[in-house]
JSON list of C-alpha atoms in Angstrom, two decimals:
[
{"chain": "A", "resi": 203, "resn": "MET", "atom": "CA", "xyz": [98.14, 90.61, 88.18]},
{"chain": "A", "resi": 204, "resn": "TYR", "atom": "CA", "xyz": [98.49, 87.72, 90.74]},
{"chain": "A", "resi": 205, "resn": "GLU", "atom": "CA", "xyz": [96.95, 84.27, 90.73]},
{"chain": "A", "resi": 206, "resn": "ILE", "atom": "CA", "xyz": [95.67, 82.62, 94.06]},
{"chain": "A", "resi": 207, "resn": "GLN", "atom": "CA", "xyz": [94.66, 79.13, 94.72]},
{"chain": "A", "resi": 208, "resn": "THR", "atom": "CA", "xyz": [91.03, 78.97, 95.96]},
{"chain": "A", "resi": 209, "resn": "ASN", "atom": "CA", "xyz": [90.95, 75.26, 97.12]},
{"chain": "A", "resi": 210, "resn": "ALA", "atom": "CA", "xyz": [93.42, 72.88, 98.59]},
{"chain": "A", "resi": 211, "resn": "LYS", "atom": "CA", "xyz": [93.39, 70.71, 95.43]},
{"chain": "A", "resi": 212, "resn": "GLY", "atom": "CA", "xyz": [94.55, 73.56, 93.37]},
{"chain": "A", "resi": 213, "resn": "SER", "atom": "CA", "xyz": [92.00, 73.03, 90.72]},
{"chain": "A", "resi": 214, "resn": "ARG", "atom": "CA", "xyz": [90.45, 76.56, 91.24]},
{"chain": "A", "resi": 215, "resn": "GLN", "atom": "CA", "xyz": [92.38, 79.85, 90.74]},
{"chain": "A", "resi": 216, "resn": "LEU", "atom": "CA", "xyz": [91.39, 83.52, 91.05]},
{"chain": "A", "resi": 217, "resn": "THR", "atom": "CA", "xyz": [93.04, 86.37, 89.49]},
{"chain": "A", "resi": 218, "resn": "VAL", "atom": "CA", "xyz": [93.87, 89.41, 91.89]},
{"chain": "A", "resi": 219, "resn": "THR", "atom": "CA", "xyz": [94.91, 92.82, 90.51]},
{"chain": "A", "resi": 220, "resn": "GLU", "atom": "CA", "xyz": [97.26, 95.38, 91.91]},
{"chain": "A", "resi": 221, "resn": "GLU", "atom": "CA", "xyz": [94.13, 97.54, 92.06]},
{"chain": "A", "resi": 222, "resn": "ASN", "atom": "CA", "xyz": [92.29, 95.06, 94.29]},
{"chain": "A", "resi": 223, "resn": "LEU", "atom": "CA", "xyz": [95.32, 94.95, 96.69]},
{"chain": "A", "resi": 224, "resn": "ILE", "atom": "CA", "xyz": [95.42, 98.68, 96.80]},
{"chain": "A", "resi": 225, "resn": "THR", "atom": "CA", "xyz": [91.68, 98.90, 97.67]},
{"chain": "A", "resi": 226, "resn": "ILE", "atom": "CA", "xyz": [92.39, 96.39, 100.57]},
{"chain": "A", "resi": 227, "resn": "GLU", "atom": "CA", "xyz": [95.03, 98.54, 101.78]},
{"chain": "A", "resi": 228, "resn": "LYS", "atom": "CA", "xyz": [93.22, 101.81, 101.34]},
{"chain": "A", "resi": 229, "resn": "TYR", "atom": "CA", "xyz": [90.25, 100.58, 103.47]},
{"chain": "A", "resi": 230, "resn": "GLY", "atom": "CA", "xyz": [92.11, 98.46, 105.93]},
{"chain": "A", "resi": 231, "resn": "LEU", "atom": "CA", "xyz": [89.98, 95.39, 105.13]},
{"chain": "A", "resi": 232, "resn": "PHE", "atom": "CA", "xyz": [92.38, 93.03, 106.74]},
{"chain": "A", "resi": 233, "resn": "ARG", "atom": "CA", "xyz": [93.23, 95.06, 109.78]},
{"chain": "A", "resi": 234, "resn": "HIS", "atom": "CA", "xyz": [91.79, 93.13, 112.89]},
{"chain": "A", "resi": 235, "resn": "LEU", "atom": "CA", "xyz": [90.14, 90.57, 110.54]},
{"chain": "A", "resi": 236, "resn": "VAL", "atom": "CA", "xyz": [91.92, 87.57, 111.88]},
{"chain": "A", "resi": 237, "resn": "ASP", "atom": "CA", "xyz": [91.93, 86.89, 115.49]},
{"chain": "A", "resi": 238, "resn": "SER", "atom": "CA", "xyz": [94.92, 85.75, 117.67]},
{"chain": "A", "resi": 239, "resn": "THR", "atom": "CA", "xyz": [94.53, 82.18, 116.44]},
{"chain": "A", "resi": 240, "resn": "GLY", "atom": "CA", "xyz": [95.45, 83.08, 112.98]},
{"chain": "A", "resi": 241, "resn": "ILE", "atom": "CA", "xyz": [92.78, 80.78, 111.62]},
{"chain": "A", "resi": 242, "resn": "ILE", "atom": "CA", "xyz": [90.81, 82.02, 108.65]},
{"chain": "A", "resi": 243, "resn": "ASP", "atom": "CA", "xyz": [87.56, 80.15, 108.25]},
{"chain": "A", "resi": 244, "resn": "GLU", "atom": "CA", "xyz": [84.18, 80.77, 106.68]},
{"chain": "A", "resi": 245, "resn": "MET", "atom": "CA", "xyz": [83.17, 83.03, 109.56]},
{"chain": "A", "resi": 246, "resn": "VAL", "atom": "CA", "xyz": [86.05, 85.28, 108.76]},
{"chain": "A", "resi": 247, "resn": "LEU", "atom": "CA", "xyz": [85.18, 85.42, 105.05]},
{"chain": "A", "resi": 248, "resn": "ASP", "atom": "CA", "xyz": [81.55, 86.33, 106.08]},
{"chain": "A", "resi": 249, "resn": "LYS", "atom": "CA", "xyz": [82.91, 88.99, 108.51]},
{"chain": "A", "resi": 250, "resn": "LEU", "atom": "CA", "xyz": [84.88, 90.43, 105.76]},
{"chain": "A", "resi": 251, "resn": "ARG", "atom": "CA", "xyz": [81.96, 90.36, 103.41]},
{"chain": "A", "resi": 252, "resn": "LEU", "atom": "CA", "xyz": [79.68, 92.11, 106.02]},
{"chain": "A", "resi": 253, "resn": "ASN", "atom": "CA", "xyz": [82.40, 94.82, 106.56]},
{"chain": "A", "resi": 254, "resn": "VAL", "atom": "CA", "xyz": [82.70, 95.54, 102.80]},
{"chain": "A", "resi": 255, "resn": "ARG", "atom": "CA", "xyz": [78.89, 95.68, 102.40]},
{"chain": "A", "resi": 256, "resn": "ALA", "atom": "CA", "xyz": [78.82, 98.29, 105.18]},
{"chain": "A", "resi": 257, "resn": "LEU", "atom": "CA", "xyz": [81.48, 100.38, 103.42]},
{"chain": "A", "resi": 258, "resn": "MET", "atom": "CA", "xyz": [79.75, 100.10, 100.14]},
{"chain": "A", "resi": 259, "resn": "GLU", "atom": "CA", "xyz": [76.64, 101.52, 101.81]},
{"chain": "A", "resi": 260, "resn": "THR", "atom": "CA", "xyz": [78.36, 104.56, 103.11]},
{"chain": "A", "resi": 261, "resn": "HIS", "atom": "CA", "xyz": [80.33, 104.86, 99.90]},
{"chain": "A", "resi": 262, "resn": "PRO", "atom": "CA", "xyz": [77.67, 103.94, 97.20]},
{"chain": "A", "resi": 263, "resn": "ASP", "atom": "CA", "xyz": [79.52, 105.35, 94.29]},
{"chain": "A", "resi": 264, "resn": "ASN", "atom": "CA", "xyz": [82.88, 103.69, 94.98]},
{"chain": "A", "resi": 265, "resn": "GLY", "atom": "CA", "xyz": [83.78, 101.69, 91.91]},
{"chain": "A", "resi": 266, "resn": "GLU", "atom": "CA", "xyz": [86.84, 100.23, 93.41]},
{"chain": "A", "resi": 267, "resn": "LEU", "atom": "CA", "xyz": [84.91, 98.31, 96.22]},
{"chain": "A", "resi": 268, "resn": "VAL", "atom": "CA", "xyz": [82.46, 97.05, 93.60]},
{"chain": "A", "resi": 269, "resn": "GLU", "atom": "CA", "xyz": [85.38, 95.74, 91.55]},
{"chain": "A", "resi": 270, "resn": "LEU", "atom": "CA", "xyz": [86.97, 94.17, 94.63]},
{"chain": "A", "resi": 271, "resn": "CYS", "atom": "CA", "xyz": [83.64, 92.44, 95.44]},
{"chain": "A", "resi": 272, "resn": "LYS", "atom": "CA", "xyz": [82.74, 91.45, 92.01]},
{"chain": "A", "resi": 273, "resn": "ASP", "atom": "CA", "xyz": [86.28, 90.11, 91.15]},
{"chain": "A", "resi": 274, "resn": "VAL", "atom": "CA", "xyz": [87.37, 88.70, 94.34]},
{"chain": "A", "resi": 275, "resn": "LEU", "atom": "CA", "xyz": [85.50, 88.71, 97.58]},
{"chain": "A", "resi": 276, "resn": "PHE", "atom": "CA", "xyz": [82.09, 87.52, 96.26]},
{"chain": "A", "resi": 277, "resn": "HIS", "atom": "CA", "xyz": [83.39, 85.42, 93.46]},
{"chain": "A", "resi": 278, "resn": "ASP", "atom": "CA", "xyz": [82.12, 81.92, 93.34]},
{"chain": "A", "resi": 279, "resn": "ASN", "atom": "CA", "xyz": [85.36, 80.25, 93.99]},
{"chain": "A", "resi": 280, "resn": "MET", "atom": "CA", "xyz": [86.07, 82.42, 97.07]},
{"chain": "A", "resi": 281, "resn": "LYS", "atom": "CA", "xyz": [86.08, 80.27, 100.27]},
{"chain": "A", "resi": 282, "resn": "ALA", "atom": "CA", "xyz": [88.08, 80.34, 103.39]},
{"chain": "A", "resi": 283, "resn": "PHE", "atom": "CA", "xyz": [91.10, 78.78, 101.73]},
{"chain": "A", "resi": 284, "resn": "GLY", "atom": "CA", "xyz": [91.08, 81.41, 99.03]},
{"chain": "A", "resi": 285, "resn": "LEU", "atom": "CA", "xyz": [90.84, 84.07, 101.61]},
{"chain": "A", "resi": 286, "resn": "GLN", "atom": "CA", "xyz": [93.94, 82.68, 103.51]},
{"chain": "A", "resi": 287, "resn": "GLN", "atom": "CA", "xyz": [95.81, 82.76, 100.18]},
{"chain": "A", "resi": 288, "resn": "LEU", "atom": "CA", "xyz": [94.60, 86.17, 99.50]},
{"chain": "A", "resi": 289, "resn": "HIS", "atom": "CA", "xyz": [95.70, 87.43, 103.07]},
{"chain": "A", "resi": 290, "resn": "ARG", "atom": "CA", "xyz": [98.99, 85.74, 102.43]},
{"chain": "A", "resi": 291, "resn": "LEU", "atom": "CA", "xyz": [99.29, 87.54, 99.02]},
{"chain": "A", "resi": 292, "resn": "TYR", "atom": "CA", "xyz": [98.38, 90.73, 100.65]},
{"chain": "A", "resi": 293, "resn": "GLU", "atom": "CA", "xyz": [101.03, 90.48, 103.29]},
{"chain": "A", "resi": 294, "resn": "ASN", "atom": "CA", "xyz": [103.76, 89.76, 100.82]},
{"chain": "A", "resi": 295, "resn": "TRP", "atom": "CA", "xyz": [102.61, 92.59, 98.55]},
{"chain": "A", "resi": 296, "resn": "LEU", "atom": "CA", "xyz": [102.56, 94.93, 101.33]},
{"chain": "A", "resi": 297, "resn": "THR", "atom": "CA", "xyz": [106.11, 93.99, 102.50]},
{"chain": "A", "resi": 298, "resn": "VAL", "atom": "CA", "xyz": [107.45, 94.59, 99.06]},
{"chain": "A", "resi": 299, "resn": "HIS", "atom": "CA", "xyz": [105.44, 97.73, 98.60]},
{"chain": "A", "resi": 300, "resn": "ASN", "atom": "CA", "xyz": [106.59, 99.13, 101.99]},
{"chain": "A", "resi": 301, "resn": "GLU", "atom": "CA", "xyz": [110.26, 98.20, 101.12]},
{"chain": "A", "resi": 302, "resn": "LEU", "atom": "CA", "xyz": [110.08, 99.87, 97.79]},
{"chain": "A", "resi": 303, "resn": "ASP", "atom": "CA", "xyz": [108.58, 103.07, 99.51]},
{"chain": "A", "resi": 304, "resn": "THR", "atom": "CA", "xyz": [111.37, 102.99, 102.17]},
{"chain": "A", "resi": 305, "resn": "HIS", "atom": "CA", "xyz": [113.94, 102.61, 99.39]},
{"chain": "A", "resi": 306, "resn": "HIS", "atom": "CA", "xyz": [112.51, 105.34, 97.42]},
{"chain": "A", "resi": 307, "resn": "THR", "atom": "CA", "xyz": [112.32, 107.76, 100.23]},
{"chain": "A", "resi": 308, "resn": "GLU", "atom": "CA", "xyz": [115.89, 107.14, 101.49]},
{"chain": "A", "resi": 309, "resn": "SER", "atom": "CA", "xyz": [117.28, 107.81, 97.89]},
{"chain": "A", "resi": 310, "resn": "LEU", "atom": "CA", "xyz": [115.47, 111.26, 97.89]}
]
C-alpha cells in the first residue's frame, strides 16, 4: 500500500494499493493523459474520469475498475493535486516494476 498526498497542505491523504496501480497499467489509463505541458489540472482529472467511465460501460463486470474508481479516482479527496501525486507514484512504481522484470528475465 502507498499513501499519496491529495492537497498542497498535506492535510489529506489517500491510500493506493498495488492492485490500483496494476489496473492503471493494464488499461493504460495514464497513456496520453497529460499533454506536452505536463500540467495536471482539473480538466485532466475530468478527462481521466470520463475515460474510465467509458471503459466501465464496455466492461460492466470489471471489479478492478470499480475498485479503482471507488478507492481512488472518484474519492472525495481526489483533486488535480492528488492526481499529480498519483501520476508521480505510478511512474516511480512502473520504473521499479520494469527494473525488477528486466532483472528477473536476465537471471533466467
